[in-house]
Structure formats: C-alpha cells, structure tokens
RNA sequence: CGGGGUGUGGCGCAGCCCGGCAGCGCGCUUGCUUCGGGAGCAAGAGGUCGCGAGUUCAAAUCUCGCCACCCCGACCA
C-alpha cells in the first residue's frame, strides 16, 4: 500500500509534489490523460474551501445557481477575444443519441457565454441589477500539459458572474471579490498573496481588465491562485443584454466574473508541504486533531479508552474537530507517520503512562517537539495551539516569500537572479508588450502582477531602460 | 507537437545485453508474540510480463508495429 517516505523537496521538487499527492491520498490519476480522481482526503479539503468561500460570497450578497455543462458551439464564437483564447482547448461533442448533432456542443471551459445568453432574458430594467450569481461547477479545458491539481483537463471551481448598471459598480465588484480571495487565501489557507492587475498579454480572453492573487510556492515559483475580471460591456454586447436606466434610456450591462479552483489544493501543498508530507492549516484540515491511543494489554486498553472519553468531551466543548485512530493492526509509529503525511495539524498521543499522570502528549505538525499537557482544559489548550499553528504557518510562508523577493534594477542582475535561485523580482516596466515578451523569452520570468500600491519614485524599465512609473513583480510561474 | 522515461502479482522494482521453471522487497491472509516514531517469527494466497504481429524447438528477454501513462519544453486557472 505505502512505501516509506517520499522524494525530498530539494532532490526533485516535481517528484516530491506528485508523490506527496498520491501517497497522502489527495488524488490519483484517472484512466483519461490529464484527468484525476480527487480522493476523500483531497475532497474533504475542497469541501472546506468551498464552505469557507461560499459563506464569503453569500455575505457579499451573491446567490448560487447552476448552468448546464453543454454550450452551443456558436455561443463561444460570439465574443471575438473569447473564441480566440479558448478555441484551442475546447472539447466538443459532435455525436449524441447515435446521431451526429446539428450543432456541436462545447463542454464548458468557463460559463460566460451560456450565462450571458440567459441574462439577456432576465435583465430588462435597472431594477433587475445588480445581478449577483455564483456557480460551483466542473469545467473542461484541453491543456497540452497537465499536472495534478495545478492544471487538469477537468477541474472543479467556482465562477461568479455579475451584471451591473455602471462600469464603476462593476469595477468595484471586481475588486471586492479579489479582496475576498486575498482574505480567504491568507486567513484560511495561511498563504500570503500579492494582489494586482495582470498585463494586457495575460488578461482573460474577453476581459477589459484581469486582476489576480499570486502566491509563492516552495520552489519560489509563482502560482496564480485566483482571478477576478472586469468584463466591461463585452459580453453584454456579444449577447445583446441591455437594460433601461432611470432616464428610460437603453444601455448595455456591465459585467464581472471571478473564480478559484481546485488548483488551490495544489497551492496549499506547495506552500506548506515538507519532506514528511502535507501540512494543513487548521482551518482547512478535514479535522484538526488526530488522537492516537496506545496500549499493550486489554486492561490498559480499558483504561486508555475511558481516559479518551474525557479528552473527547473537552475537545467537543471547545469545538475542536478530531478523529481517533484506534486501528489495532498498525503500530503507533506507523500512525504517526501516516497522519503526518496527510498533514493533520495537531496530534495527541495517549498511553498508559499518560493515564497514570492525568496527562497527554501533543505534537504540532508544523514543528516536531512533543509537549506534555495536562488533561484538564485540553480542549481550550488545543484551540490555542491550533490558532498558533494557523498564524505561524502564515508567518512562515510570508517570511519565505519576503526572503526570496528582491528589488532588481539592472537587467544583468535580473538575468542572473533567474539563472540562480530565482524568486520574485520587484522591478519597473515601461508598459511595452515587446519588453514583456523579450524578458519572458530570455529568462522565463513573466510579470505576475502590477501591484495596486505603486511606490512614489519612478524607475527605469528592466528591459529597455526607459523611464517608467510602473512597478511590477516578475517571477517564473506555474 | 518535440525531447526523455516507464510499462513484469495490490505497490515499488530486478530479470532483458547474452532466449531455457517468473523472482525480490513491501503490502495482503492465518496464527502466536508485539505496540510511546514506519514490529518479529512461522505458514500461505496472489502474475494474460501494456497490446498485436514476427523470428525460434523455445520469447518478459530478439525484430517490427501500435497503445498508454509520467517527466522536461512551447499554450493556459
């Protein structure tokens, strides 16, 4: 079932990532190339993410709905940029019911087109706006190269699609949801993110502007972890969605869309994982505490079990979620390793020695020291420790990012940076797509974001040296 | 699409050059002893060697073809 250990991060990051996912039972390869099965442990994490995000969406006034997976091919073609961006990765159904279809059906790569085809029927007046809808769904994108969680042919995500009366309102919504993502990433995933605007070259096909959260992974590469798009009137025009404003004038509707996907699980793995396996932030762990009872004799078992009840009650009263691993056919040592591999944030060991002393042993997943704690108040103590883990994981990730972020002004230094260790480079850029492309061709680094907070001083473009006021963050990315 | 790799009991691999009984480790089953960092002993079960042709008395092994998956690069959440 399981062989000992996984490849070290330093030895081969990619092998480490794959082995970690397979061995911690987050996911497994499916029969179809590029597809994966999300196993219960991985899906439980996704459910946690989903629940956390869903609450944040509801709190900002959104409602869930569900639109179909099959989209008439002609819909995709209605928005010029959208077609151009997505046609290479579409999967198309041409036959069904034993016959060739009159019009091929596209398996949705994203749902703007089908949603806006419906919004046309639902929006007539400014009183119908804003329309704030989200859907949890699967999408299909036929990618050339896939990687577990980071880029799979089919993935699960959430896509918000909102309609507004004014550009200002829509832009506000775009940034509101970007900030929801930032908050979620930092507070729930313990993953610090940069936020900002994407360059023209990297924006969503069909958007006026794309914004993103970007995180630094354990190998110092960037991962785009969530996007929020201001779509302007592009889709309203493509699908002829107009409303009558207060002055009784017809106007096209303004749109946004925003999404995060199961890629976030990959982000979690690469932000916090270590050579022993996954390290889960308490708020996203399927359960927070794994309890491992230890005994030799029946008599000891009876004593330990009744002691466990006291621990359970204390944990329950502090709303700490836990699981007791009382399997008899594996040794405690085996369980330690297995639950560390699976990333459960806190472990409690209870054996005859502890029963006698009215104590227990606590071990944080993000550290390794064993700490002896008294039985009394173990629930509250666990909560305190879990909060500390959540916070420390964030700080550790943030420090790592800061340690690997460098202000770079000269292109020679820049090239050298990406030939050696790499990381995030803070530089200036003149705004020319030519410079952007040349930097990418020569160093593999791309502009990840144009941060909102721009420094006072001006600089010079990292590539052409022209004076520039645009401060950007470069990195190699997934 | 280019480059590389792999395909042999559930998992990881050896065997292939040089054709001759299909092996090893882990896991699994049963029993006993174990149990505070991946337990020990004993006895078992388990395989169309990715698929298809060919060469041969004989193919996991040689030849030709095909397929699948993984990794690295170009496209992307």
XYZ file of C-alpha atoms (C1' of nucleotides) in Angstrom:
555
model
C 0.000 0.000 0.000
C 2.543 2.548 1.060
C 6.283 2.541 0.856
C 8.403 4.515 3.227
C 8.876 8.218 2.687
C 8.715 10.481 -0.315
C 11.330 12.120 -2.515
C 12.770 15.220 -0.835
C 11.718 18.679 -1.973
C 15.333 19.612 -2.617
C 16.066 16.447 -4.539
C 13.300 16.818 -7.093
C 10.504 19.267 -6.405
C 8.248 17.890 -9.083
C 8.634 14.294 -7.919
C 8.084 15.438 -4.334
C 4.844 17.139 -5.340
C 3.480 14.162 -7.236
C 4.435 11.580 -4.651
C 3.049 13.685 -1.856
C -0.325 13.929 -3.548
C -0.513 10.258 -4.418
C 0.735 8.975 -1.092
C -1.248 11.322 1.088
C -4.281 10.156 -0.896
C -5.345 13.596 -2.006
C -5.793 12.368 -5.554
C -4.983 9.645 -8.051
C -4.531 9.536 -11.798
C -7.679 8.661 -13.719
C -7.852 6.477 -16.841
C -8.094 9.515 -19.137
C -4.948 11.512 -19.718
C -4.839 14.693 -17.720
C -7.760 13.718 -15.535
C -7.595 12.891 -11.866
C -9.736 11.447 -9.145
C -9.983 13.638 -6.079
C -9.931 11.138 -3.223
C -11.781 11.605 0.063
C -8.891 13.314 1.849
C -8.465 15.793 -1.002
C -12.170 16.262 -1.445
C -12.641 16.976 2.253
C -10.173 19.845 1.870
C -12.045 21.085 -1.169
C -15.296 20.965 0.818
C -13.695 23.103 3.497
C -12.552 25.596 0.886
C -15.955 25.569 -0.747
C -17.778 26.138 2.524
C -15.468 28.961 3.541
C -15.697 30.727 0.202
C -19.395 30.120 -0.185
C -20.064 31.872 3.083
C -17.967 34.834 1.967
C -19.880 35.004 -1.314
C -23.226 34.909 0.466
C -22.039 37.562 2.889
C -21.291 39.833 -0.060
C -24.759 39.352 -1.486
C -24.313 36.574 -4.022
C -26.617 33.665 -4.748
C -25.768 30.267 -6.158
C -27.265 28.855 -9.332
C -26.352 26.153 -11.801
C -25.968 26.457 -15.544
C -25.529 23.476 -17.887
C -22.217 21.998 -18.923
C -23.123 21.793 -22.625
C -22.889 25.017 -24.547
C -23.877 25.500 -28.227
C -20.654 25.971 -30.144
C -21.953 29.179 -31.710
C -22.148 30.840 -28.274
C -18.431 30.583 -27.716
C -17.867 32.323 -31.034
C -19.883 35.412 -30.180
C -17.154 37.281 -28.353
C -14.114 37.713 -30.581
C -11.361 37.596 -27.968
C -13.119 34.841 -26.053
C -13.119 32.492 -29.075
C -9.508 33.245 -29.811
C -8.487 32.470 -26.256
C -10.483 29.330 -25.729
C -10.876 27.534 -29.049
C -7.544 25.680 -28.791
C -8.615 23.997 -25.581
C -12.228 23.124 -26.257
C -13.634 19.625 -26.073
C -16.581 19.326 -28.412
C -19.448 16.853 -28.519
C -20.374 16.101 -32.105
C -22.438 12.951 -31.684
C -25.167 12.036 -29.253
C -28.035 9.578 -29.204
C -26.385 7.671 -32.001
C -26.603 10.618 -34.398
C -24.455 13.491 -35.457
C -25.674 16.701 -33.819
C -26.905 19.586 -35.955
C -24.784 21.930 -33.903
C -21.774 20.674 -31.972
C -21.878 21.225 -28.222
C -18.915 22.518 -26.332
C -18.078 21.211 -22.874
C -17.838 24.473 -20.924
C -14.313 25.808 -20.407
C -15.989 28.670 -18.466
C -19.590 29.808 -18.492
C -19.689 33.439 -19.545
C -21.422 32.697 -22.819
C -24.199 30.442 -21.583
C -24.802 32.659 -18.585
C -24.999 35.838 -20.610
C -27.331 34.161 -23.084
C -29.671 33.727 -20.117
C -29.029 37.132 -18.609
C -30.458 38.558 -21.820
C -33.828 37.175 -20.773
C -33.544 38.125 -17.143
C -32.306 41.701 -17.341
C -34.552 44.456 -18.715
C -34.558 47.254 -16.185
C -32.082 48.897 -13.847
C -34.303 47.321 -11.186
C -33.007 43.901 -12.270
C -29.481 44.996 -11.403
C -27.134 44.206 -9.937
C -27.467 40.502 -10.621
C -25.017 38.617 -8.414
C -24.749 34.934 -9.253
C -22.149 32.308 -8.471
C -21.961 28.710 -9.530
C -19.973 25.735 -8.273
C -19.168 23.576 -11.254
C -16.718 21.498 -13.212
C -15.126 22.782 -16.392
C -13.073 21.177 -19.146
C -10.013 22.645 -20.792
C -7.928 20.524 -23.111
C -4.485 21.571 -21.966
C -1.280 20.454 -23.652
C 0.364 19.682 -20.409
C -1.337 18.745 -17.163
C -0.282 18.454 -13.542
C -2.234 17.144 -10.569
C -4.433 19.936 -9.181
C -2.458 22.690 -10.895
C -3.718 22.045 -14.373
C -6.031 19.140 -15.065
C -8.253 18.574 -18.053
C -11.328 18.705 -15.867
C -11.344 20.743 -12.700
C -13.771 21.937 -10.080
C -14.183 25.597 -9.451
C -16.490 28.387 -8.618
C -17.338 31.086 -11.107
C -19.093 34.292 -10.150
C -20.891 36.182 -12.893
C -22.341 39.534 -12.053
C -24.193 42.181 -14.018
C -24.211 45.868 -13.160
C -25.715 49.129 -14.333
C -22.463 51.082 -14.340
C -18.809 50.470 -15.048
C -17.893 51.863 -11.635
C -20.152 49.404 -9.857
C -18.764 46.508 -11.858
C -15.174 47.551 -11.210
C -15.967 47.836 -7.542
C -17.354 44.309 -7.587
C -14.271 43.032 -9.401
C -12.014 44.387 -6.684
C -14.343 43.370 -3.865
C -14.141 39.734 -4.956
C -10.402 39.935 -5.497
C -10.152 41.006 -1.887
C -12.418 38.169 -0.804
C -9.898 35.834 -2.411
C -6.997 37.535 -0.709
C -8.708 37.280 2.663
C -9.547 33.636 2.073
C -6.022 32.780 0.963
C -4.385 34.495 3.887
C -6.796 33.741 6.689
C -7.950 30.262 5.768
C -5.124 28.858 3.674
C -2.392 30.668 5.619
C -0.992 31.583 2.209
C 0.185 35.162 1.701
C -0.697 36.573 -1.697
C 0.166 39.553 -3.813
C -2.741 41.240 -5.468
C -2.754 43.375 -8.533
C -3.587 43.754 -12.151
C -2.445 41.456 -14.940
C -0.826 42.836 -18.059
C -2.728 43.029 -21.352
C -0.896 39.963 -22.564
C -2.066 37.895 -19.623
C -5.629 39.010 -19.129
C -8.633 36.742 -19.547
C -9.906 36.262 -23.098
C -12.783 38.694 -23.313
C -11.971 40.862 -20.300
C -11.268 44.577 -20.156
C -9.038 44.007 -17.140
C -7.952 40.994 -15.145
C -6.811 41.050 -11.527
C -5.215 38.180 -9.671
C -3.865 36.881 -6.427
C -0.393 35.406 -6.769
C 1.379 33.237 -4.239
C 4.943 31.997 -3.955
C 5.339 28.239 -3.914
C 8.054 26.278 -2.098
C 10.282 26.293 -5.198
C 9.987 30.090 -5.444
C 7.780 29.953 -8.499
C 4.571 31.937 -8.598
C 1.136 30.413 -8.760
C -1.845 32.410 -9.948
C -4.346 31.314 -7.363
C -7.451 33.270 -8.205
C -8.639 35.769 -10.791
C -11.255 38.487 -10.962
C -12.182 40.090 -14.255
C -13.818 43.348 -15.221
C -15.559 42.418 -18.450
C -16.895 45.843 -19.364
C -19.733 45.539 -21.855
C -18.008 42.907 -23.955
C -20.342 40.044 -23.170
C -23.418 42.269 -22.935
C -22.705 43.396 -26.478
C -21.997 39.883 -27.701
C -25.278 38.629 -26.235
C -27.230 41.851 -26.622
C -28.015 42.341 -22.960
C -29.446 45.818 -22.421
C -31.395 47.469 -19.671
C -33.400 50.661 -19.367
C -31.839 53.091 -16.973
C -33.624 55.574 -14.770
C -33.805 58.052 -17.630
C -35.573 55.430 -19.726
C -32.520 55.062 -21.952
C -31.233 51.698 -23.181
C -27.725 50.741 -22.123
C -25.532 47.686 -22.280
C -24.942 45.925 -18.972
C -21.509 45.863 -17.300
C -20.115 42.525 -16.204
C -17.609 40.836 -13.937
C -16.508 37.261 -13.493
C -14.222 35.721 -10.914
C -13.077 32.264 -9.955
C -10.902 29.985 -7.918
C -10.452 26.291 -8.497
C -9.139 23.035 -7.106
C -5.775 24.490 -8.065
C -5.913 25.971 -4.574
C -5.244 22.488 -3.220
C -2.034 22.404 -5.236
C -1.211 25.817 -3.803
C -1.747 24.501 -0.305
C 0.544 21.552 -0.947
C 3.335 23.689 -2.369
C 3.048 26.487 0.160
C 3.221 24.412 3.312
C 4.256 20.858 2.469
C 7.553 19.417 3.721
C 9.575 16.234 3.315
C 7.261 14.379 5.673
C 4.249 15.291 3.590
C 1.353 17.658 3.630
C 0.977 20.361 6.274
C -2.596 21.594 6.525
C -3.662 24.857 8.073
C -6.138 24.051 10.879
C -8.964 25.949 9.198
C -8.866 23.782 6.090
C -7.923 20.436 7.579
C -10.699 17.828 7.312
C -10.356 17.624 11.095
C -7.972 19.410 13.388
C -6.674 16.798 15.798
C -5.685 13.189 15.297
C -5.711 11.190 18.503
C -3.529 8.123 18.709
C -4.227 5.861 21.658
C -1.512 3.462 22.783
C -1.861 0.274 24.791
C -0.478 -3.214 25.164
C -2.882 -5.195 27.315
C -6.669 -5.364 27.481
C -6.508 -3.790 30.883
C -4.533 -0.856 29.522
C -6.944 -0.545 26.616
C -9.886 -0.191 29.010
C -8.110 2.486 30.974
C -6.912 4.394 27.924
C -10.356 4.254 26.329
C -12.096 5.680 29.334
C -9.416 8.366 29.567
C -10.077 9.143 25.900
C -13.685 9.944 26.692
C -12.553 12.771 28.925
C -10.366 14.136 26.146
C -13.202 13.859 23.651
C -15.560 15.794 25.898
C -13.046 18.521 26.446
C -12.330 18.841 22.716
C -16.016 18.879 21.864
C -16.703 21.600 24.388
C -14.032 23.734 22.708
C -15.425 22.928 19.218
C -12.206 21.230 18.214
C -12.739 18.656 15.475
C -10.865 15.392 15.868
C -10.571 11.778 14.912
C -9.394 8.831 16.971
C -7.206 6.340 15.153
C -7.765 3.185 17.188
C -6.830 0.723 14.483
C -5.220 -2.285 16.097
C -3.431 -3.652 13.076
C -0.930 -0.836 12.693
C 1.532 0.357 15.295
C 1.518 3.844 16.792
C 4.727 4.676 14.946
C 3.050 3.835 11.675
C 0.116 6.103 12.525
C 2.411 8.999 13.417
C 3.963 8.851 10.002
C 0.717 8.347 8.149
C -1.062 11.317 9.719
C 1.985 13.486 9.256
C 1.936 12.548 5.580
C -1.718 13.564 5.474
C -0.958 16.857 7.157
C -3.301 16.853 10.162
C -2.206 19.926 12.148
C -2.196 18.536 15.677
C -1.606 15.078 17.149
C -2.477 13.867 20.604
C -0.893 10.672 21.909
C -2.391 8.897 24.887
C -0.865 5.835 26.513
C -0.839 4.110 29.905
C 1.867 6.462 31.184
C -0.348 9.455 30.461
C -3.415 7.909 32.041
C -1.445 7.406 35.225
C -0.230 11.006 35.237
C -3.508 12.515 34.021
C -1.727 13.990 31.023
C -1.277 13.584 27.273
C 1.302 14.267 24.596
C 0.724 16.933 21.957
C 2.713 17.311 18.718
C 2.298 20.110 16.211
C 2.568 19.080 12.568
C 4.419 22.265 11.673
C 7.052 21.513 14.309
C 8.162 18.240 15.825
C 8.655 18.669 19.551
C 6.476 16.612 21.833
C 4.778 18.582 24.576
C 3.200 17.088 27.678
C -0.131 18.688 28.602
C -2.494 18.166 31.482
C -5.842 16.583 30.769
C -7.694 19.445 32.278
C -8.501 22.119 29.711
C -7.130 20.103 26.805
C -9.906 21.410 24.565
C -9.079 25.017 25.212
C -5.371 24.294 25.027
C -5.840 22.607 21.649
C -7.737 25.605 20.353
C -4.926 27.885 21.459
C -2.298 25.700 19.831
C -4.321 25.368 16.615
C -4.681 29.132 16.395
C -0.949 29.446 16.862
C -0.321 26.902 14.098
C -2.600 28.780 11.734
C -0.781 32.012 12.456
C 2.720 30.556 12.403
C 2.116 28.834 9.081
C 1.111 32.146 7.546
C 4.108 33.942 9.027
C 6.481 31.242 7.891
C 5.161 31.377 4.343
C 5.302 35.161 4.368
C 8.878 35.209 5.609
C 9.816 32.726 2.924
C 8.309 34.945 0.280
C 9.996 38.056 1.625
C 13.340 36.285 1.834
C 13.006 35.385 -1.815
C 11.809 38.722 -3.107
C 14.386 41.155 -4.418
C 14.311 44.654 -5.834
C 16.200 44.483 -9.101
C 17.092 47.422 -11.311
C 19.609 46.144 -13.800
C 18.829 43.582 -16.452
C 22.133 41.811 -15.833
C 21.219 41.291 -12.192
C 17.767 40.249 -13.299
C 19.077 37.580 -15.652
C 21.491 36.350 -13.053
C 18.686 36.165 -10.492
C 16.702 33.811 -12.716
C 19.742 31.790 -13.665
C 20.463 31.110 -9.993
C 17.960 30.930 -7.146
C 15.102 32.943 -8.599
C 12.065 34.184 -6.776
C 10.023 37.361 -7.019
C 11.757 40.298 -8.648
C 10.424 43.778 -7.979
C 11.266 45.907 -10.986
C 9.966 48.623 -13.252
C 8.439 48.092 -16.646
C 7.804 50.570 -19.433
C 4.464 49.025 -20.346
C 5.522 47.693 -23.719
C 4.390 44.169 -24.566
C 7.614 43.814 -26.557
C 9.764 44.238 -23.449
C 7.463 41.914 -21.546
C 7.796 39.218 -24.191
C 11.544 39.572 -24.542
C 12.066 39.230 -20.820
C 9.972 36.070 -20.878
C 11.863 34.628 -23.835
C 15.213 35.330 -22.263
C 14.579 34.452 -18.634
C 11.247 32.519 -18.462
C 10.096 35.090 -15.913
C 6.788 36.837 -16.527
C 5.065 39.807 -14.982
C 2.867 38.286 -12.311
C 1.107 41.409 -11.150
C 1.164 45.152 -11.354
C 0.589 45.867 -7.654
C -2.068 48.377 -6.639
C 0.311 50.060 -4.287
C 2.813 51.797 -6.516
C 5.849 53.436 -4.961
C 6.255 57.196 -5.148
C 9.539 57.170 -7.038
C 9.921 56.346 -10.680
C 12.332 53.814 -12.074
C 13.576 52.547 -15.382
C 12.263 49.600 -17.374
C 14.169 46.470 -16.504
C 14.485 45.602 -20.192
C 14.763 48.769 -22.274
C 15.824 51.151 -19.517
C 13.273 53.783 -20.434
C 11.969 55.853 -17.555
C 8.900 54.182 -16.141
C 6.446 54.643 -13.338
C 5.057 51.128 -13.448
C 6.347 48.956 -10.663
C 5.772 45.244 -11.294
C 6.545 41.835 -9.832
C 8.224 39.254 -12.023
C 8.562 35.517 -11.399
C 8.759 32.194 -13.100
C 5.371 30.651 -12.749
C 3.246 27.530 -12.999
C 3.867 18.761 -31.139
C 9.341 17.982 -29.951
C 12.851 15.614 -26.264
C 13.373 11.906 -22.310
C 11.461 7.850 -19.315
C 8.346 3.851 -17.821
C 5.011 -0.342 -18.686
C 6.563 -7.631 -15.096
C 1.292 -10.235 -8.553
C -2.149 -4.585 -4.974
C 2.510 -1.059 -4.664
C 7.934 -0.406 -5.650
C 11.378 -2.882 -8.539
C 15.103 -6.860 -10.522
C 15.357 -10.109 -14.634
C 16.102 -8.160 -20.890
C 22.828 -7.058 -23.313
C 23.870 -12.964 -23.573
C 16.293 -16.531 -25.271
C 15.717 -22.083 -21.477
C 10.989 -23.407 -14.483
C 8.760 -15.586 -13.442
C 11.864 -13.589 -8.972
C 12.829 -9.849 -4.735
C 11.066 -6.145 -1.137
C 6.693 -4.056 0.787
C 1.612 -4.884 1.300
C -2.342 -8.919 1.761
C -4.388 -13.766 4.535
C -3.940 -17.050 9.101
C -1.667 -17.925 13.866
C 1.397 -16.557 18.010
C 4.342 -12.790 20.173
C 4.302 -7.288 19.824
C 2.573 -1.936 20.327
C 5.395 5.626 23.380
C 8.418 7.049 15.866
C 7.144 3.025 9.772
C 7.267 -4.563 14.862
C 9.083 -10.070 14.862
C 8.597 -15.221 13.637
C 6.048 -19.104 11.024
C 2.819 -20.822 7.326
C 0.032 -19.197 2.933
C -2.655 -16.623 -1.290
C -1.716 -13.816 -5.462
C 1.099 -12.842 -12.388
C -2.838 -12.917 -19.962
C 5.361 -9.966 -18.111
C 0.995 -2.917 -21.817
C -1.246 -4.726 -26.831
C -0.523 -7.076 -31.804
C 2.350 -9.489 -35.304
C 7.064 -11.903 -36.475
C 11.833 -14.944 -35.671
C 12.760 -19.617 -32.866
C 12.231 -26.308 -30.668
C 11.547 -22.363 -27.002
C 10.268 -15.115 -26.127
C 9.397 -10.992 -20.156
C 14.136 -11.308 -22.971
C 15.425 -10.665 -30.112
C 12.708 -7.833 -34.570
C 8.692 -4.718 -36.408
C 4.307 -2.071 -35.365
C 0.862 0.040 -32.002
C -1.060 1.869 -27.273
C -0.966 4.091 -22.521
C 0.939 6.952 -18.680
C 4.684 10.059 -16.372
C 8.647 13.821 -16.666
C 11.066 18.201 -19.315
C 9.788 22.328 -23.067
C 6.202 25.525 -26.263
C -0.252 27.059 -24.702
C -3.150 28.040 -20.048
C -6.822 28.689 -13.902
